[in-house]
mmCIF file of C-alpha atoms in Angstrom:
data_model
loop_
_atom_site.group_PDB
_atom_site.id
_atom_site.type_symbol
_atom_site.label_atom_id
_atom_site.label_comp_id
_atom_site.label_asym_id
_atom_site.label_seq_id
_atom_site.Cartn_x
_atom_site.Cartn_y
_atom_site.Cartn_z
ATOM 1 C CA MET A 1 10.931 -27.435 -4.217
ATOM 2 C CA SER A 2 7.628 -25.813 -5.180
ATOM 3 C CA GLY A 3 7.299 -23.958 -2.043
ATOM 4 C CA ASN A 4 8.589 -20.773 -3.265
ATOM 5 C CA ASP A 5 6.475 -20.562 -5.914
ATOM 6 C CA PRO A 6 3.991 -18.087 -4.778
ATOM 7 C CA GLU A 7 1.253 -19.759 -7.273
ATOM 8 C CA ILE A 8 1.369 -22.855 -5.275
ATOM 9 C CA GLN A 9 0.664 -21.147 -2.138
ATOM 10 C CA ALA A 10 -2.426 -18.739 -3.002
ATOM 11 C CA GLY A 11 -3.643 -19.122 -6.617
ATOM 12 C CA ARG A 12 -2.605 -17.607 -9.541
ATOM 13 C CA GLU A 13 -4.820 -14.559 -9.287
ATOM 14 C CA ILE A 14 -4.072 -13.743 -5.918
ATOM 15 C CA SER A 15 -0.215 -14.397 -6.285
ATOM 16 C CA ARG A 16 -0.774 -11.655 -9.635
ATOM 17 C CA LEU A 17 -2.513 -9.205 -7.336
ATOM 18 C CA ILE A 18 0.090 -9.153 -4.463
ATOM 19 C CA GLU A 19 2.924 -8.955 -7.382
ATOM 20 C CA LEU A 20 1.179 -5.680 -8.769
ATOM 21 C CA MET A 21 0.474 -4.263 -5.278
ATOM 22 C CA ALA A 22 4.085 -4.678 -4.438
ATOM 23 C CA LYS A 23 5.225 -2.585 -7.083
ATOM 24 C CA LEU A 24 3.121 0.532 -5.820
ATOM 25 C CA PRO A 25 5.313 3.186 -3.828
ATOM 26 C CA GLY A 26 5.460 2.807 -0.283
ATOM 27 C CA LEU A 27 4.729 -1.202 -0.732
ATOM 28 C CA GLY A 28 6.900 -4.085 -0.934
ATOM 29 C CA PRO A 29 6.237 -7.841 -1.217
ATOM 30 C CA ARG A 30 5.454 -8.239 2.609
ATOM 31 C CA SER A 31 3.182 -5.342 2.833
ATOM 32 C CA ALA A 32 1.414 -6.168 -0.278
ATOM 33 C CA ARG A 33 0.746 -9.661 0.963
ATOM 34 C CA ARG A 34 -0.473 -8.180 4.066
ATOM 35 C CA ALA A 35 -2.853 -6.010 2.533
ATOM 36 C CA VAL A 36 -4.025 -8.604 0.019
ATOM 37 C CA LEU A 37 -4.982 -11.048 2.961
ATOM 38 C CA GLN A 38 -6.692 -8.070 4.578
ATOM 39 C CA MET A 39 -8.531 -7.315 1.532
ATOM 40 C CA VAL A 40 -9.798 -11.057 0.946
ATOM 41 C CA LYS A 41 -10.831 -11.444 4.654
ATOM 42 C CA LYS A 42 -12.962 -8.162 4.622
ATOM 43 C CA ARG A 43 -14.517 -8.774 1.224
ATOM 44 C CA GLU A 44 -17.507 -6.754 1.647
ATOM 45 C CA LEU A 45 -15.824 -4.016 3.518
ATOM 46 C CA MET A 46 -12.539 -3.696 1.416
ATOM 47 C CA LEU A 47 -12.149 -5.784 -1.291
ATOM 48 C CA LEU A 48 -15.630 -5.213 -3.130
ATOM 49 C CA PRO A 49 -15.311 -1.305 -2.448
ATOM 50 C CA LEU A 50 -11.847 -1.078 -3.661
ATOM 51 C CA SER A 51 -12.264 -3.322 -6.827
ATOM 52 C CA ARG A 52 -15.307 -0.962 -7.570
ATOM 53 C CA ALA A 53 -13.344 2.179 -7.010
ATOM 54 C CA LEU A 54 -10.415 1.009 -9.030
ATOM 55 C CA ALA A 55 -12.489 0.280 -12.025
ATOM 56 C CA GLU A 56 -14.118 3.575 -11.735
ATOM 57 C CA VAL A 57 -10.890 5.388 -11.722
ATOM 58 C CA ALA A 58 -9.430 3.166 -14.303
ATOM 59 C CA GLU A 59 -12.217 4.253 -16.467
ATOM 60 C CA ARG A 60 -12.524 7.816 -15.832
ATOM 61 C CA ALA A 61 -9.322 9.453 -14.451
ATOM 62 C CA ARG A 62 -7.828 11.528 -16.855
ATOM 63 C CA VAL A 63 -5.290 14.461 -16.842
ATOM 64 C CA CYS A 64 -6.911 18.020 -16.951
ATOM 65 C CA VAL A 65 -5.888 19.729 -20.602
ATOM 66 C CA ASP A 66 -5.672 23.114 -19.011
ATOM 67 C CA CYS A 67 -3.605 22.447 -15.938
ATOM 68 C CA GLY A 68 -2.602 18.929 -15.838
ATOM 69 C CA ASN A 69 -4.270 18.143 -12.503
ATOM 70 C CA ILE A 70 -5.906 14.783 -12.457
ATOM 71 C CA ASP A 71 -9.616 14.336 -12.324
ATOM 72 C CA THR A 72 -12.572 12.614 -13.778
ATOM 73 C CA THR A 73 -13.407 15.544 -16.220
ATOM 74 C CA ASP A 74 -11.418 16.871 -19.001
ATOM 75 C CA ILE A 75 -11.222 20.073 -17.553
ATOM 76 C CA CYS A 76 -10.437 19.583 -13.816
ATOM 77 C CA ALA A 77 -12.821 20.951 -10.759
ATOM 78 C CA ILE A 78 -10.136 23.475 -9.735
ATOM 79 C CA CYS A 79 -10.230 25.167 -13.457
ATOM 80 C CA ARG A 80 -13.886 24.698 -13.482
ATOM 81 C CA ASP A 81 -14.595 26.446 -10.332
ATOM 82 C CA PRO A 82 -15.654 30.146 -10.854
ATOM 83 C CA ARG A 83 -14.862 31.064 -7.452
ATOM 84 C CA ARG A 84 -10.864 30.422 -8.238
ATOM 85 C CA ASP A 85 -8.918 33.378 -9.222
ATOM 86 C CA VAL A 86 -7.882 33.347 -12.837
ATOM 87 C CA ALA A 87 -5.500 35.981 -12.266
ATOM 88 C CA THR A 88 -2.940 33.833 -10.419
ATOM 89 C CA LEU A 89 -1.267 30.654 -11.612
ATOM 90 C CA CYS A 90 0.800 28.312 -9.458
ATOM 91 C CA VAL A 91 3.184 26.319 -10.914
ATOM 92 C CA VAL A 92 4.082 22.728 -9.362
ATOM 93 C CA GLU A 93 6.099 20.046 -10.087
ATOM 94 C CA ASP A 94 3.674 17.316 -9.469
ATOM 95 C CA VAL A 95 -0.354 16.536 -8.864
ATOM 96 C CA ALA A 96 1.052 15.414 -5.416
ATOM 97 C CA ASP A 97 2.416 19.031 -4.912
ATOM 98 C CA LEU A 98 -0.883 20.535 -6.111
ATOM 99 C CA TRP A 99 -2.866 18.415 -3.430
ATOM 100 C CA ALA A 100 -0.592 19.540 -0.911
ATOM 101 C CA MET A 101 -1.054 23.194 -1.943
ATOM 102 C CA GLU A 102 -4.890 22.124 -1.727
ATOM 103 C CA ARG A 103 -4.527 20.968 1.900
ATOM 104 C CA ALA A 104 -2.917 23.930 3.085
ATOM 105 C CA ALA A 105 -6.121 25.868 1.546
ATOM 106 C CA VAL A 106 -4.772 29.046 0.998
ATOM 107 C CA PHE A 107 -3.929 29.561 -2.632
ATOM 108 C CA ARG A 108 -7.144 30.501 -4.236
ATOM 109 C CA GLY A 109 -5.923 30.775 -8.004
ATOM 110 C CA ARG A 110 -5.138 28.055 -10.643
ATOM 111 C CA TYR A 111 -2.286 25.688 -11.093
ATOM 112 C CA HIS A 112 -0.077 24.539 -13.598
ATOM 113 C CA VAL A 113 1.309 21.436 -13.116
ATOM 114 C CA LEU A 114 4.788 20.736 -14.972
ATOM 115 C CA GLY A 115 5.071 17.086 -14.258
ATOM 116 C CA GLY A 116 8.506 17.198 -13.343
ATOM 117 C CA VAL A 117 11.477 19.571 -13.023
ATOM 118 C CA LEU A 118 14.473 20.183 -15.823
ATOM 119 C CA SER A 119 16.990 17.733 -15.666
ATOM 120 C CA ALA A 120 19.697 17.705 -18.030
ATOM 121 C CA LEU A 121 20.901 14.179 -16.680
ATOM 122 C CA ASP A 122 17.361 12.619 -17.157
ATOM 123 C CA GLY A 123 16.839 14.521 -20.477
ATOM 124 C CA VAL A 124 13.759 16.233 -19.072
ATOM 125 C CA THR A 125 13.384 19.228 -21.782
ATOM 126 C CA PRO A 126 11.112 22.343 -21.233
ATOM 127 C CA GLU A 127 8.854 20.807 -23.887
ATOM 128 C CA ALA A 128 8.417 17.584 -21.846
ATOM 129 C CA LEU A 129 7.475 19.816 -18.786
ATOM 130 C CA ARG A 130 4.617 21.776 -20.501
ATOM 131 C CA ILE A 131 6.477 24.921 -20.143
ATOM 132 C CA PRO A 132 5.325 26.292 -23.872
ATOM 133 C CA ARG A 133 2.037 25.998 -22.401
ATOM 134 C CA LEU A 134 2.493 27.610 -19.403
ATOM 135 C CA VAL A 135 3.761 30.676 -21.265
ATOM 136 C CA ASP A 136 0.645 30.401 -23.356
ATOM 137 C CA ARG A 137 -1.516 30.418 -20.497
ATOM 138 C CA ALA A 138 0.557 33.198 -18.774
ATOM 139 C CA SER A 139 0.416 35.612 -21.779
ATOM 140 C CA GLY A 140 -3.366 35.237 -22.472
ATOM 141 C CA GLY A 141 -3.865 38.566 -20.507
ATOM 142 C CA GLU A 142 -6.143 36.974 -17.611
ATOM 143 C CA VAL A 143 -3.086 35.991 -15.656
ATOM 144 C CA SER A 144 -0.972 38.601 -13.984
ATOM 145 C CA GLU A 145 0.911 36.642 -11.264
ATOM 146 C CA VAL A 146 2.735 33.136 -11.434
ATOM 147 C CA VAL A 147 3.896 31.700 -8.149
ATOM 148 C CA LEU A 148 6.512 29.363 -8.817
ATOM 149 C CA ALA A 149 5.924 26.572 -5.988
ATOM 150 C CA LEU A 150 8.799 24.258 -6.905
ATOM 151 C CA GLY A 151 11.092 22.107 -4.709
ATOM 152 C CA ALA A 152 13.904 23.843 -2.907
ATOM 153 C CA THR A 153 16.550 21.651 -4.806
ATOM 154 C CA ILE A 154 19.066 22.429 -7.382
ATOM 155 C CA ASP A 155 16.793 20.922 -10.466
ATOM 156 C CA GLY A 156 13.675 22.672 -8.919
ATOM 157 C CA GLN A 157 15.605 25.836 -8.615
ATOM 158 C CA THR A 158 17.044 25.631 -12.086
ATOM 159 C CA THR A 159 13.479 24.959 -13.466
ATOM 160 C CA ALA A 160 12.103 28.092 -11.799
ATOM 161 C CA HIS A 161 15.084 30.356 -13.255
ATOM 162 C CA TYR A 162 14.354 28.934 -16.714
ATOM 163 C CA ILE A 163 10.636 29.386 -16.318
ATOM 164 C CA ALA A 164 11.067 33.128 -15.026
ATOM 165 C CA ASP A 165 13.294 33.671 -18.145
ATOM 166 C CA ALA A 166 10.599 31.975 -20.108
ATOM 167 C CA LEU A 167 7.989 34.352 -18.776
ATOM 168 C CA SER A 168 10.153 37.529 -18.856
ATOM 169 C CA GLY A 169 8.017 38.786 -22.197
ATOM 170 C CA ALA A 170 4.689 37.582 -20.891
ATOM 171 C CA GLY A 171 3.893 40.899 -18.656
ATOM 172 C CA VAL A 172 3.274 38.941 -15.892
ATOM 173 C CA ALA A 173 4.900 39.266 -11.980
ATOM 174 C CA VAL A 174 6.815 35.973 -11.393
ATOM 175 C CA THR A 175 6.835 35.314 -7.576
ATOM 176 C CA SER A 176 8.262 32.067 -5.683
ATOM 177 C CA LEU A 177 7.353 30.543 -2.215
ATOM 178 C CA ALA A 178 9.452 32.137 0.634
ATOM 179 C CA GLN A 179 12.288 30.145 2.049
ATOM 180 C CA GLY A 180 12.688 29.943 5.697
ATOM 181 C CA VAL A 181 12.466 28.250 9.003
ATOM 182 C CA PRO A 182 9.333 25.560 8.738
ATOM 183 C CA VAL A 183 6.163 26.296 11.270
ATOM 184 C CA GLY A 184 7.111 24.438 13.947
ATOM 185 C CA GLY A 185 10.611 24.016 13.248
ATOM 186 C CA GLU A 186 13.605 24.106 15.774
ATOM 187 C CA LEU A 187 16.770 26.020 14.767
ATOM 188 C CA ASP A 188 18.571 23.025 16.406
ATOM 189 C CA TYR A 189 17.286 20.497 13.964
ATOM 190 C CA LEU A 190 17.517 22.644 10.866
ATOM 191 C CA ASP A 191 20.040 22.519 8.074
ATOM 192 C CA ASP A 192 22.633 25.258 7.586
ATOM 193 C CA GLY A 193 21.284 26.205 4.053
ATOM 194 C CA THR A 194 17.548 26.660 5.444
ATOM 195 C CA ILE A 195 19.135 28.715 8.445
ATOM 196 C CA SER A 196 21.197 30.817 6.080
ATOM 197 C CA ALA A 197 18.134 31.202 3.522
ATOM 198 C CA ALA A 198 15.810 32.193 6.780
ATOM 199 C CA LEU A 199 18.551 34.914 8.046
ATOM 200 C CA MET A 200 19.035 36.573 4.310
ATOM 201 C CA ALA A 201 15.416 36.828 4.086
ATOM 202 C CA ARG A 202 14.659 38.228 7.283
ATOM 203 C CA LYS A 203 11.979 40.602 7.832
ATOM 204 C CA ALA A 204 11.399 43.644 10.115
ATOM 205 C CA LEU A 205 8.779 42.941 12.796
ATOM 206 C CA MET B 1 -12.401 26.875 2.476
ATOM 207 C CA SER B 2 -12.835 24.041 0.301
ATOM 208 C CA GLY B 3 -9.048 23.218 -0.033
ATOM 209 C CA ASN B 4 -9.206 20.586 2.659
ATOM 210 C CA ASP B 5 -12.236 18.806 0.773
ATOM 211 C CA PRO B 6 -10.604 16.063 -1.036
ATOM 212 C CA GLU B 7 -13.237 16.101 -3.466
ATOM 213 C CA ILE B 8 -12.508 19.450 -4.734
ATOM 214 C CA GLN B 9 -8.813 18.314 -5.091
ATOM 215 C CA ALA B 10 -9.112 15.304 -7.103
ATOM 216 C CA GLY B 11 -12.711 14.094 -8.187
ATOM 217 C CA ARG B 12 -14.818 11.966 -6.152
ATOM 218 C CA GLU B 13 -14.071 8.634 -7.654
ATOM 219 C CA ILE B 14 -10.065 9.143 -7.144
ATOM 220 C CA SER B 15 -10.930 10.518 -3.627
ATOM 221 C CA ARG B 16 -12.779 7.612 -2.683
ATOM 222 C CA LEU B 17 -10.209 5.194 -3.973
ATOM 223 C CA ILE B 18 -7.521 7.234 -1.892
ATOM 224 C CA GLU B 19 -9.664 6.736 1.337
ATOM 225 C CA LEU B 20 -9.973 3.140 0.803
ATOM 226 C CA MET B 21 -6.348 2.370 -0.174
ATOM 227 C CA ALA B 22 -5.307 4.504 3.151
ATOM 228 C CA LYS B 23 -7.381 1.867 5.383
ATOM 229 C CA LEU B 24 -5.038 -1.080 4.096
ATOM 230 C CA PRO B 25 -2.472 -2.476 6.391
ATOM 231 C CA GLY B 26 0.773 -0.539 6.140
ATOM 232 C CA LEU B 27 -0.600 2.388 4.196
ATOM 233 C CA GLY B 28 -1.878 5.746 5.409
ATOM 234 C CA PRO B 29 -3.465 8.730 3.591
ATOM 235 C CA ARG B 30 -0.084 10.142 2.455
ATOM 236 C CA SER B 31 1.217 6.927 0.803
ATOM 237 C CA ALA B 32 -2.262 6.168 -0.276
ATOM 238 C CA ARG B 33 -2.318 9.429 -2.078
ATOM 239 C CA ARG B 34 1.208 8.347 -3.617
ATOM 240 C CA ALA B 35 0.004 4.916 -4.757
ATOM 241 C CA VAL B 36 -2.909 6.177 -6.648
ATOM 242 C CA LEU B 37 -1.361 9.059 -8.377
ATOM 243 C CA GLN B 38 1.450 6.601 -9.415
ATOM 244 C CA MET B 39 -1.465 4.304 -10.354
ATOM 245 C CA VAL B 40 -3.104 7.078 -12.574
ATOM 246 C CA LYS B 41 -0.026 8.170 -14.289
ATOM 247 C CA LYS B 42 0.996 4.751 -15.164
ATOM 248 C CA ARG B 43 -2.603 3.900 -16.635
ATOM 249 C CA GLU B 44 -1.607 0.876 -18.996
ATOM 250 C CA LEU B 45 1.151 -0.448 -16.436
ATOM 251 C CA MET B 46 -0.415 -0.363 -13.270
ATOM 252 C CA LEU B 47 -3.975 1.016 -13.069
ATOM 253 C CA LEU B 48 -5.487 -1.270 -15.524
ATOM 254 C CA PRO B 49 -3.663 -4.666 -14.744
ATOM 255 C CA LEU B 50 -4.458 -3.785 -10.658
ATOM 256 C CA SER B 51 -7.944 -3.234 -11.557
ATOM 257 C CA ARG B 52 -8.043 -6.407 -13.414
ATOM 258 C CA ALA B 53 -6.449 -8.220 -10.986
ATOM 259 C CA LEU B 54 -8.496 -6.952 -8.140
ATOM 260 C CA ALA B 55 -11.888 -7.578 -9.939
ATOM 261 C CA GLU B 56 -10.634 -11.316 -10.537
ATOM 262 C CA VAL B 57 -9.617 -11.730 -7.015
ATOM 263 C CA ALA B 58 -12.992 -10.199 -5.780
ATOM 264 C CA GLU B 59 -14.626 -12.650 -8.123
ATOM 265 C CA ARG B 60 -12.814 -15.605 -7.304
ATOM 266 C CA ALA B 61 -11.161 -15.639 -3.854
ATOM 267 C CA ARG B 62 -12.360 -18.249 -1.373
ATOM 268 C CA VAL B 63 -11.478 -19.975 1.947
ATOM 269 C CA CYS B 64 -10.721 -23.531 1.338
ATOM 270 C CA VAL B 65 -13.219 -25.573 2.948
ATOM 271 C CA ASP B 66 -10.782 -27.994 4.293
ATOM 272 C CA CYS B 67 -7.668 -26.333 5.991
ATOM 273 C CA GLY B 68 -8.944 -22.356 5.883
ATOM 274 C CA ASN B 69 -6.340 -21.373 3.236
ATOM 275 C CA ILE B 70 -7.421 -18.705 0.799
ATOM 276 C CA ASP B 71 -7.343 -19.565 -3.158
ATOM 277 C CA THR B 72 -9.712 -19.489 -5.819
ATOM 278 C CA THR B 73 -10.925 -23.180 -5.909
ATOM 279 C CA ASP B 74 -13.398 -24.622 -2.883
ATOM 280 C CA ILE B 75 -10.306 -26.868 -2.138
ATOM 281 C CA CYS B 76 -7.032 -24.935 -2.115
ATOM 282 C CA ALA B 77 -3.966 -25.979 -4.181
ATOM 283 C CA ILE B 78 -2.200 -27.468 -1.276
ATOM 284 C CA CYS B 79 -5.156 -29.565 -0.129
ATOM 285 C CA ARG B 80 -5.322 -30.897 -3.613
ATOM 286 C CA ASP B 81 -1.756 -31.569 -4.391
ATOM 287 C CA PRO B 82 -1.299 -35.400 -4.424
ATOM 288 C CA ARG B 83 2.188 -34.926 -3.652
ATOM 289 C CA ARG B 84 1.457 -33.286 -0.179
ATOM 290 C CA ASP B 85 1.900 -35.596 2.681
ATOM 291 C CA VAL B 86 -1.566 -36.339 4.080
ATOM 292 C CA ALA B 87 -0.179 -37.924 7.330
ATOM 293 C CA THR B 88 1.182 -34.504 8.800
ATOM 294 C CA LEU B 89 -1.058 -31.350 9.438
ATOM 295 C CA CYS B 90 0.629 -28.029 10.539
ATOM 296 C CA VAL B 91 -1.801 -25.572 12.463
ATOM 297 C CA VAL B 92 -1.116 -21.990 12.187
ATOM 298 C CA GLU B 93 -2.933 -18.970 13.245
ATOM 299 C CA ASP B 94 -3.189 -17.154 9.822
ATOM 300 C CA VAL B 95 -3.018 -17.731 6.331
ATOM 301 C CA ALA B 96 0.056 -15.247 6.119
ATOM 302 C CA ASP B 97 1.738 -17.694 8.584
ATOM 303 C CA LEU B 98 0.775 -20.381 6.186
ATOM 304 C CA TRP B 99 2.521 -18.578 3.241
ATOM 305 C CA ALA B 100 5.638 -17.859 5.218
ATOM 306 C CA MET B 101 5.808 -21.686 6.080
ATOM 307 C CA GLU B 102 5.496 -22.267 2.174
ATOM 308 C CA ARG B 103 8.338 -19.706 1.563
ATOM 309 C CA ALA B 104 10.569 -21.823 3.688
ATOM 310 C CA ALA B 105 9.734 -24.553 1.598
ATOM 311 C CA VAL B 106 10.239 -27.174 3.828
ATOM 312 C CA PHE B 107 7.008 -28.598 5.071
ATOM 313 C CA ARG B 108 5.440 -31.308 2.772
ATOM 314 C CA GLY B 109 2.300 -31.695 4.778
ATOM 315 C CA ARG B 110 -1.111 -30.016 4.878
ATOM 316 C CA TYR B 111 -2.127 -27.006 7.114
ATOM 317 C CA HIS B 112 -4.932 -26.148 9.303
ATOM 318 C CA VAL B 113 -5.626 -22.260 9.627
ATOM 319 C CA LEU B 114 -7.189 -21.635 12.808
ATOM 320 C CA GLY B 115 -7.802 -17.871 11.851
ATOM 321 C CA GLY B 116 -6.734 -16.425 15.105
ATOM 322 C CA VAL B 117 -5.453 -17.524 18.522
ATOM 323 C CA LEU B 118 -7.527 -18.475 21.806
ATOM 324 C CA SER B 119 -8.242 -15.017 23.853
ATOM 325 C CA ALA B 120 -10.638 -14.507 26.539
ATOM 326 C CA LEU B 121 -10.175 -10.905 26.457
ATOM 327 C CA ASP B 122 -11.269 -10.617 22.952
ATOM 328 C CA GLY B 123 -13.888 -13.680 23.177
ATOM 329 C CA VAL B 124 -12.013 -15.890 20.777
ATOM 330 C CA THR B 125 -13.619 -19.352 21.536
ATOM 331 C CA PRO B 126 -12.442 -22.692 20.200
ATOM 332 C CA GLU B 127 -15.562 -22.842 17.867
ATOM 333 C CA ALA B 128 -14.443 -19.831 16.246
ATOM 334 C CA LEU B 129 -10.956 -21.050 15.601
ATOM 335 C CA ARG B 130 -12.197 -24.245 13.854
ATOM 336 C CA ILE B 131 -10.574 -26.318 16.386
ATOM 337 C CA PRO B 132 -13.561 -28.716 16.558
ATOM 338 C CA ARG B 133 -12.709 -28.964 12.780
ATOM 339 C CA LEU B 134 -9.019 -29.746 13.427
ATOM 340 C CA VAL B 135 -9.901 -32.797 15.966
ATOM 341 C CA ASP B 136 -12.372 -34.103 13.168
ATOM 342 C CA ARG B 137 -9.346 -33.907 10.641
ATOM 343 C CA ALA B 138 -6.664 -35.246 12.946
ATOM 344 C CA SER B 139 -9.083 -38.169 14.213
ATOM 345 C CA GLY B 140 -10.061 -39.428 10.685
ATOM 346 C CA GLY B 141 -7.143 -42.151 10.690
ATOM 347 C CA GLU B 142 -4.938 -40.482 7.825
ATOM 348 C CA VAL B 143 -3.064 -37.840 10.055
ATOM 349 C CA SER B 144 -0.141 -39.304 12.448
ATOM 350 C CA GLU B 145 1.207 -35.841 13.392
ATOM 351 C CA VAL B 146 -0.112 -32.636 14.046
ATOM 352 C CA VAL B 147 2.729 -29.804 14.282
ATOM 353 C CA LEU B 148 1.787 -26.791 16.070
ATOM 354 C CA ALA B 149 3.224 -23.784 14.391
ATOM 355 C CA LEU B 150 1.634 -21.016 16.590
ATOM 356 C CA GLY B 151 3.354 -17.855 17.610
ATOM 357 C CA ALA B 152 5.618 -17.749 20.811
ATOM 358 C CA THR B 153 3.157 -15.487 22.406
ATOM 359 C CA ILE B 154 1.035 -16.087 25.550
ATOM 360 C CA ASP B 155 -2.121 -16.454 23.568
ATOM 361 C CA GLY B 156 -0.129 -18.527 20.740
ATOM 362 C CA GLN B 157 1.196 -20.712 23.725
ATOM 363 C CA THR B 158 -2.153 -21.231 25.542
ATOM 364 C CA THR B 159 -4.103 -22.019 22.222
ATOM 365 C CA ALA B 160 -0.951 -24.762 21.568
ATOM 366 C CA HIS B 161 -1.841 -26.056 24.946
ATOM 367 C CA TYR B 162 -5.426 -26.106 24.447
ATOM 368 C CA ILE B 163 -5.249 -27.778 20.967
ATOM 369 C CA ALA B 164 -2.816 -30.581 22.595
ATOM 370 C CA ASP B 165 -5.248 -31.215 25.424
ATOM 371 C CA ALA B 166 -8.388 -31.405 22.605
ATOM 372 C CA LEU B 167 -6.203 -33.918 20.233
ATOM 373 C CA SER B 168 -5.152 -36.093 23.325
ATOM 374 C CA GLY B 169 -7.947 -38.577 22.384
ATOM 375 C CA ALA B 170 -7.382 -38.395 18.548
ATOM 376 C CA GLY B 171 -4.313 -41.026 18.475
ATOM 377 C CA VAL B 172 -1.927 -38.231 16.804
ATOM 378 C CA ALA B 173 1.457 -37.325 17.870
ATOM 379 C CA VAL B 174 1.146 -33.421 18.688
ATOM 380 C CA THR B 175 4.677 -31.584 18.130
ATOM 381 C CA SER B 176 5.418 -27.627 18.101
ATOM 382 C CA LEU B 177 8.147 -25.605 16.293
ATOM 383 C CA ALA B 178 11.442 -25.495 18.227
ATOM 384 C CA GLN B 179 12.189 -22.254 20.193
ATOM 385 C CA GLY B 180 15.887 -21.137 20.191
ATOM 386 C CA VAL B 181 18.153 -18.697 18.426
ATOM 387 C CA PRO B 182 17.196 -17.462 15.065
ATOM 388 C CA VAL B 183 19.433 -18.337 12.124
ATOM 389 C CA GLY B 184 21.924 -15.228 11.732
ATOM 390 C CA GLY B 185 20.672 -14.095 15.001
ATOM 391 C CA GLU B 186 23.479 -12.632 17.619
ATOM 392 C CA LEU B 187 23.083 -13.480 21.280
ATOM 393 C CA ASP B 188 23.730 -9.728 22.130
ATOM 394 C CA TYR B 189 20.526 -8.689 20.279
ATOM 395 C CA LEU B 190 18.092 -11.447 21.532
ATOM 396 C CA ASP B 191 15.925 -11.129 24.459
ATOM 397 C CA ASP B 192 16.309 -13.114 27.711
ATOM 398 C CA GLY B 193 13.441 -15.283 26.995
ATOM 399 C CA THR B 194 14.750 -16.562 23.799
ATOM 400 C CA ILE B 195 18.060 -16.935 25.130
ATOM 401 C CA SER B 196 16.789 -19.001 28.129
ATOM 402 C CA ALA B 197 14.473 -21.150 26.107
ATOM 403 C CA ALA B 198 17.353 -21.942 23.446
ATOM 404 C CA LEU B 199 19.703 -22.796 26.606
ATOM 405 C CA MET B 200 17.048 -25.224 28.026
ATOM 406 C CA ALA B 201 16.404 -26.971 24.661
ATOM 407 C CA ARG B 202 20.113 -27.117 24.209
ATOM 408 C CA LYS B 203 21.515 -30.230 22.297
ATOM 409 C CA ALA B 204 24.133 -32.259 21.919
ATOM 410 C CA LEU B 205 26.636 -31.583 19.076
#
């Protein structure tokens, strides 16, 4: 039977697009089919603008040579922005974390994107994470504080310790995000680790 | 603060792509950000192929003038396929339903995609659903059976009845998909309507 062959159903090009879309994180074959159908139905409103936007990004997106952020210029908008504080460097695992920090809209310094965390298991070395480059940036004289905004996971914390060691000779303060009760968090729903971290880091009112 | 402005975070083109992706069904701002990041990171493997596939579909996808399926030719592959039975026409609400039927790989006739179901509330008229065109196709002499494969919803069933009426003079048998217990379905988890429909349609073994 040819019925299970997607090419018979929808043409080679459409099947190929569905196949590629289904590989995106958060999408599967079913949602990719729905998304592609929707696009084809809304040609002017979705298909054409998306096609143009994707082509533009494909042509222009690049990694910032300074911080590892993604932008359409060699030096990203944050590194170029003269209003950002050059004395503070925030170390994040991933560009997604950088975006999350920016949405919080409270950090006014610059970033350093590692592109992962150290992992002996996955063979991720300090060199692969641009840690030597971080030490260079931090030792340049401009930077006075490096804020480690890494995940509260074992690999994240291992990486934080490694970086703190690597920066020990750079003459900068190394800090890390506070651990504690999330805003809006109810104790009842928190895990033991978070509660004990919050208790140990308790502050006088 | 400029931190919440996505343009500052990632460049105008990338923000625009995220915005468009977030409008796709099944995606939201968060998954669109993840998807775009993934694409940009896997430039050769994802970004470029997706961009090419999307451009091709944008240029070539069209609606089959006979059945309403989506393909890259004016007459779709199913309508062109000489092995498909011209005597049976399957009426579906949407192209997604046609694809679902094709995945089941058991129907060997051709299709008629309505593009919706009748709905007084939403102002969907028989003309908007290509029902006159269905009557034309069914009355041509080639077709002997029209299978209604519409959803078991009120609007779907209203539409089925309307179509059965409209086809009454066309000299074709009008059938509809059986209702009953889904394969693998446990009675315990089925709604009352399905159980009573299955009981009323019970068959001798």
